[in-house]
CSV table of C-alpha atoms in Angstrom, one decimal:
chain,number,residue,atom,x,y,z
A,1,UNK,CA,30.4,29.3,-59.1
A,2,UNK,CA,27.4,27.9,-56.9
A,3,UNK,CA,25.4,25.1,-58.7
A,4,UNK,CA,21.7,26.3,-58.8
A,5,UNK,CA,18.5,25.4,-60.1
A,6,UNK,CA,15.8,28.1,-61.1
A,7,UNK,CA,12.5,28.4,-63.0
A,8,UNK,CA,12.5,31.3,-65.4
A,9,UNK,CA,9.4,33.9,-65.9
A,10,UNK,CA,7.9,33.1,-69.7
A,11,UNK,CA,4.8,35.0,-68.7
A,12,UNK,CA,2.8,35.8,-71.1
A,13,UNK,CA,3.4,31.9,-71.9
A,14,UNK,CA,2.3,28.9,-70.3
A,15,UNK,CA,5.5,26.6,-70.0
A,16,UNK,CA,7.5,26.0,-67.5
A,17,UNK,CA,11.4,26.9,-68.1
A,18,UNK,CA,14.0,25.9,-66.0
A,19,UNK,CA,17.5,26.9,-65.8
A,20,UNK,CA,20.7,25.4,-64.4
A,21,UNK,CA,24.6,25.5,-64.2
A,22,UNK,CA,24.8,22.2,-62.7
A,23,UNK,CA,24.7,18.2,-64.9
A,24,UNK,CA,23.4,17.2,-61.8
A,25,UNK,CA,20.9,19.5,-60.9
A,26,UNK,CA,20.5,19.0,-64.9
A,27,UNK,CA,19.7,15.5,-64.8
A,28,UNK,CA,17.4,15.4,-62.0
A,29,UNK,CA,14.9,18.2,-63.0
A,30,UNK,CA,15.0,16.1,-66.4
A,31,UNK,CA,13.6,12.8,-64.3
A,32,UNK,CA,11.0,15.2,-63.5
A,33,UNK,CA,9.8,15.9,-66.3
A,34,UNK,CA,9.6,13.3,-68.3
A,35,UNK,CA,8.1,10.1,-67.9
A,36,UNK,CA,11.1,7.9,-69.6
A,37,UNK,CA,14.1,10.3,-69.2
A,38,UNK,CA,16.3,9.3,-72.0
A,39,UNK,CA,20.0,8.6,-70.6
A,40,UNK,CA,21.8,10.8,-72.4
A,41,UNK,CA,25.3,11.2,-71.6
A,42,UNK,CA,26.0,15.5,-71.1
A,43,UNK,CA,29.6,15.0,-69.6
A,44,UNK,CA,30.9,16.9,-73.0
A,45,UNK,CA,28.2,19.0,-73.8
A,46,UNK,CA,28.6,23.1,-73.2
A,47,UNK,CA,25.0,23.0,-73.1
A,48,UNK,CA,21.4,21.1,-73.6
A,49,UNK,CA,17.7,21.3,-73.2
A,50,UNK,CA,15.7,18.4,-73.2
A,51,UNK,CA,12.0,19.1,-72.4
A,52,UNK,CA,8.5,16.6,-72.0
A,53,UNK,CA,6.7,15.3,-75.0
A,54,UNK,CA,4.1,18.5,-75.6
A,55,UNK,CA,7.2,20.9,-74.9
A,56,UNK,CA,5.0,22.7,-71.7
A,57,UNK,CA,8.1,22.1,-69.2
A,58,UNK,CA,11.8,22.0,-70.3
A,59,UNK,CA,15.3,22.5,-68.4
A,60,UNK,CA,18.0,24.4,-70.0
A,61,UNK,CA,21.7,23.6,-68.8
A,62,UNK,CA,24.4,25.6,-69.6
A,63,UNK,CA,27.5,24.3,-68.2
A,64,UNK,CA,30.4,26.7,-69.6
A,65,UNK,CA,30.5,30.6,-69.4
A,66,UNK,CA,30.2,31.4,-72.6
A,67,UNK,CA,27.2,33.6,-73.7
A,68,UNK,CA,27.1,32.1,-77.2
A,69,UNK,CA,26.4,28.8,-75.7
A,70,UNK,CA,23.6,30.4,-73.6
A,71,UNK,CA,21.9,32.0,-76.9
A,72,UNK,CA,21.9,28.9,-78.7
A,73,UNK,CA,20.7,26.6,-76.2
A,74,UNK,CA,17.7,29.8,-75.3
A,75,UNK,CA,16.8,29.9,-79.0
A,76,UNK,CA,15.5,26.2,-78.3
A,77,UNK,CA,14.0,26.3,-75.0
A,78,UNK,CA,11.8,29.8,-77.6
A,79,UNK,CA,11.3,27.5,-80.2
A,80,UNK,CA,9.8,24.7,-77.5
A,81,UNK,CA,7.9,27.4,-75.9
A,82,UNK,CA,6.2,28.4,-79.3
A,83,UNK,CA,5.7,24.6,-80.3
A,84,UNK,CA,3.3,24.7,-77.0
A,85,UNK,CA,1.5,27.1,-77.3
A,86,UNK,CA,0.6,26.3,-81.2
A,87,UNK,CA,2.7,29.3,-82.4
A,88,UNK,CA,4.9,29.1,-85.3
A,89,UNK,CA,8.0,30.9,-85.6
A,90,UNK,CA,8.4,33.2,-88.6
A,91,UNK,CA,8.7,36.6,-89.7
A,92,UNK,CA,5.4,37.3,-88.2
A,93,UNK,CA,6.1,36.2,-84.9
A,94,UNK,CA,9.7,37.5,-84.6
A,95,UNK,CA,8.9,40.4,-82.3
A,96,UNK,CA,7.3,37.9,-79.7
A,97,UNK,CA,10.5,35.0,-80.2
A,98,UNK,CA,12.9,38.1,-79.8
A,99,UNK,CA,11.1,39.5,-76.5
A,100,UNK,CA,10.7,36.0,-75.2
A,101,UNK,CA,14.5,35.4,-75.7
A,102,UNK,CA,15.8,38.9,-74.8
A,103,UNK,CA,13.5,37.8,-71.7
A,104,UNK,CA,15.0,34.6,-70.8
A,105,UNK,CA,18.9,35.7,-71.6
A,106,UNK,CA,18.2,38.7,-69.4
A,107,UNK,CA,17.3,36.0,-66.6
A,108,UNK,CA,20.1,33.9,-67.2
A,109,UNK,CA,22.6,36.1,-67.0
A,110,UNK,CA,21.2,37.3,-63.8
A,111,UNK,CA,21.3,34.5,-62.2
A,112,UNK,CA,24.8,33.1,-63.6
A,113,UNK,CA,26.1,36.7,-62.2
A,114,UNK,CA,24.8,36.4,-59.1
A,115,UNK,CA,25.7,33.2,-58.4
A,116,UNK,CA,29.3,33.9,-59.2
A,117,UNK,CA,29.4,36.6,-57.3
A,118,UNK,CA,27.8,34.8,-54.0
A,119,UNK,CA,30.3,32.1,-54.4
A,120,UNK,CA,32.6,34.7,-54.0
């Protein structure tokens, strides 16, 4: 599978999401983002998201193929999209956090297929 690095669409939201397969593409978007990049070691992680300090740009890596790791690791890149934006996530808000993660699992999964399938 080709290693890429892509920003995801959270419109109507304000942050910036990004999304890799790769540690090292992983590690350098995170140096990007943050002024003091904590140096965290990922080696055995199936997944992570670290983001800046107001949570208005994170990177989500998912580094195994499974699609539960994907969910889990989404559901915090939602949660750090609501924390920016001042939005609380509860039973009033569940419609937006489910669209907002149907949203971002739809473009994962698009991108992880068509990677694999241009490595091919």
């Amino acid at each position: 599978m080709r290693k890429v690095l892509v920003k995801l669409d959270s419109h109507p939201y304000f942050p910036d999401v990004w999304f890799t397969n790769s540690r090292v593409l992983y590690a350098q978007q995170v140096s990007k983002i943050r002024q003091d990049p904590a140096a965290r070691d990922i080696d055995d992680l199936a997944g992570v998201v670290s983001s800046n300090d107001s949570r208005s740009q994170m990177v989500v890596g998912i580094f195994v193929g499974d699609s539960y790791v994907l969910v889990h690791e989404l559901s915090h890149a939602v949660i750090n999209v609501f924390h920016a934006i001042g939005m609380d996530a509860n039973t009033v808000t569940t419609e937006a956090f489910a669209y907002l993660m149907e949203s971002f699992y739809r473009q994962c999964t698009d991108h992880l297929n068509a990677w694999s399938v241009s490595n091919a």
